[in-house]
């Protein structure tokens, strides 16, 4: 039987690779089980993030121990378990190694509100600097969760990014936008450095507008459609824009 939450993770992995967030078999995403909040589904080790299936996705508990699934567990599982332990509002955690975010983190500069994407993160993006090594034990996972605090995106300096969403769609959207914000700022930095920024008085409204829940789910649906159309596969009905029952509620342009 097809489990909808597993299917969402499978599609998340596909669109993340499409958006340049793949790093061979590294990088991972998780989703808290709605009826068992101390457990979550997670991408298994040894496969690409776009290679998740209904059968290879594993189940992990809040201590970071695998409780179900035949495939191995990533040793950075503690990013997921400790963020979920610290943040009951969070249902999906994502960790990837996107190239521009990593390169940007090595500049030691703050992310600036100089694009729509940069504006999304203008309330701040914590940078975890305690180590540049992998997060392979509970204390390091707790330190990452502490550094994240009440934010929803974090840069692991010289390593990668972590995003935390109320939904899988939100975690994916934040990861894509954070990488894009870093890439656009790198472009400006390499052309002499940004001189003009989003106006201070526009920041709060623009930040809210660029990170709405309906934008996150609309963008996710589009990216799932794009992946299926590119590979010549039938678009799953819940993501088809031509259906009468496609959810357009809350659309504000
Ligand atoms: Zn990593």
PDB file of C-alpha atoms in Angstrom, residues 78 82 128 130 135 137-149 154:
ATOM      1  CA  UNK A  78      20.998  13.379  15.540  1.00  0.00           C
ATOM      2  CA  UNK A  82      17.439  16.589  18.446  1.00  0.00           C
ATOM      3  CA  UNK A 128      26.817  26.677  13.574  1.00  0.00           C
ATOM      4  CA  UNK A 130      31.255  24.582  16.982  1.00  0.00           C
ATOM      5  CA  UNK A 135      27.053  15.771  13.483  1.00  0.00           C
ATOM      6  CA  UNK A 137      26.360  12.087  18.237  1.00  0.00           C
ATOM      7  CA  UNK A 138      23.568  13.345  20.479  1.00  0.00           C
ATOM      8  CA  UNK A 139      25.552  16.176  22.149  1.00  0.00           C
ATOM      9  CA  UNK A 140      26.416  17.630  18.734  1.00  0.00           C
ATOM     10  CA  UNK A 141      22.808  17.187  17.612  1.00  0.00           C
ATOM     11  CA  UNK A 142      21.635  19.052  20.730  1.00  0.00           C
ATOM     12  CA  UNK A 143      24.155  21.835  20.027  1.00  0.00           C
ATOM     13  CA  UNK A 144      22.795  22.205  16.481  1.00  0.00           C
ATOM     14  CA  UNK A 145      19.207  22.312  17.812  1.00  0.00           C
ATOM     15  CA  UNK A 146      20.251  24.940  20.382  1.00  0.00           C
ATOM     16  CA  UNK A 147      21.935  27.027  17.699  1.00  0.00           C
ATOM     17  CA  UNK A 148      18.806  26.787  15.520  1.00  0.00           C
ATOM     18  CA  UNK A 149      16.669  27.996  18.450  1.00  0.00           C
ATOM     19  CA  UNK A 154      20.686  27.263   9.850  1.00  0.00           C
TER      20      UNK A 154
END
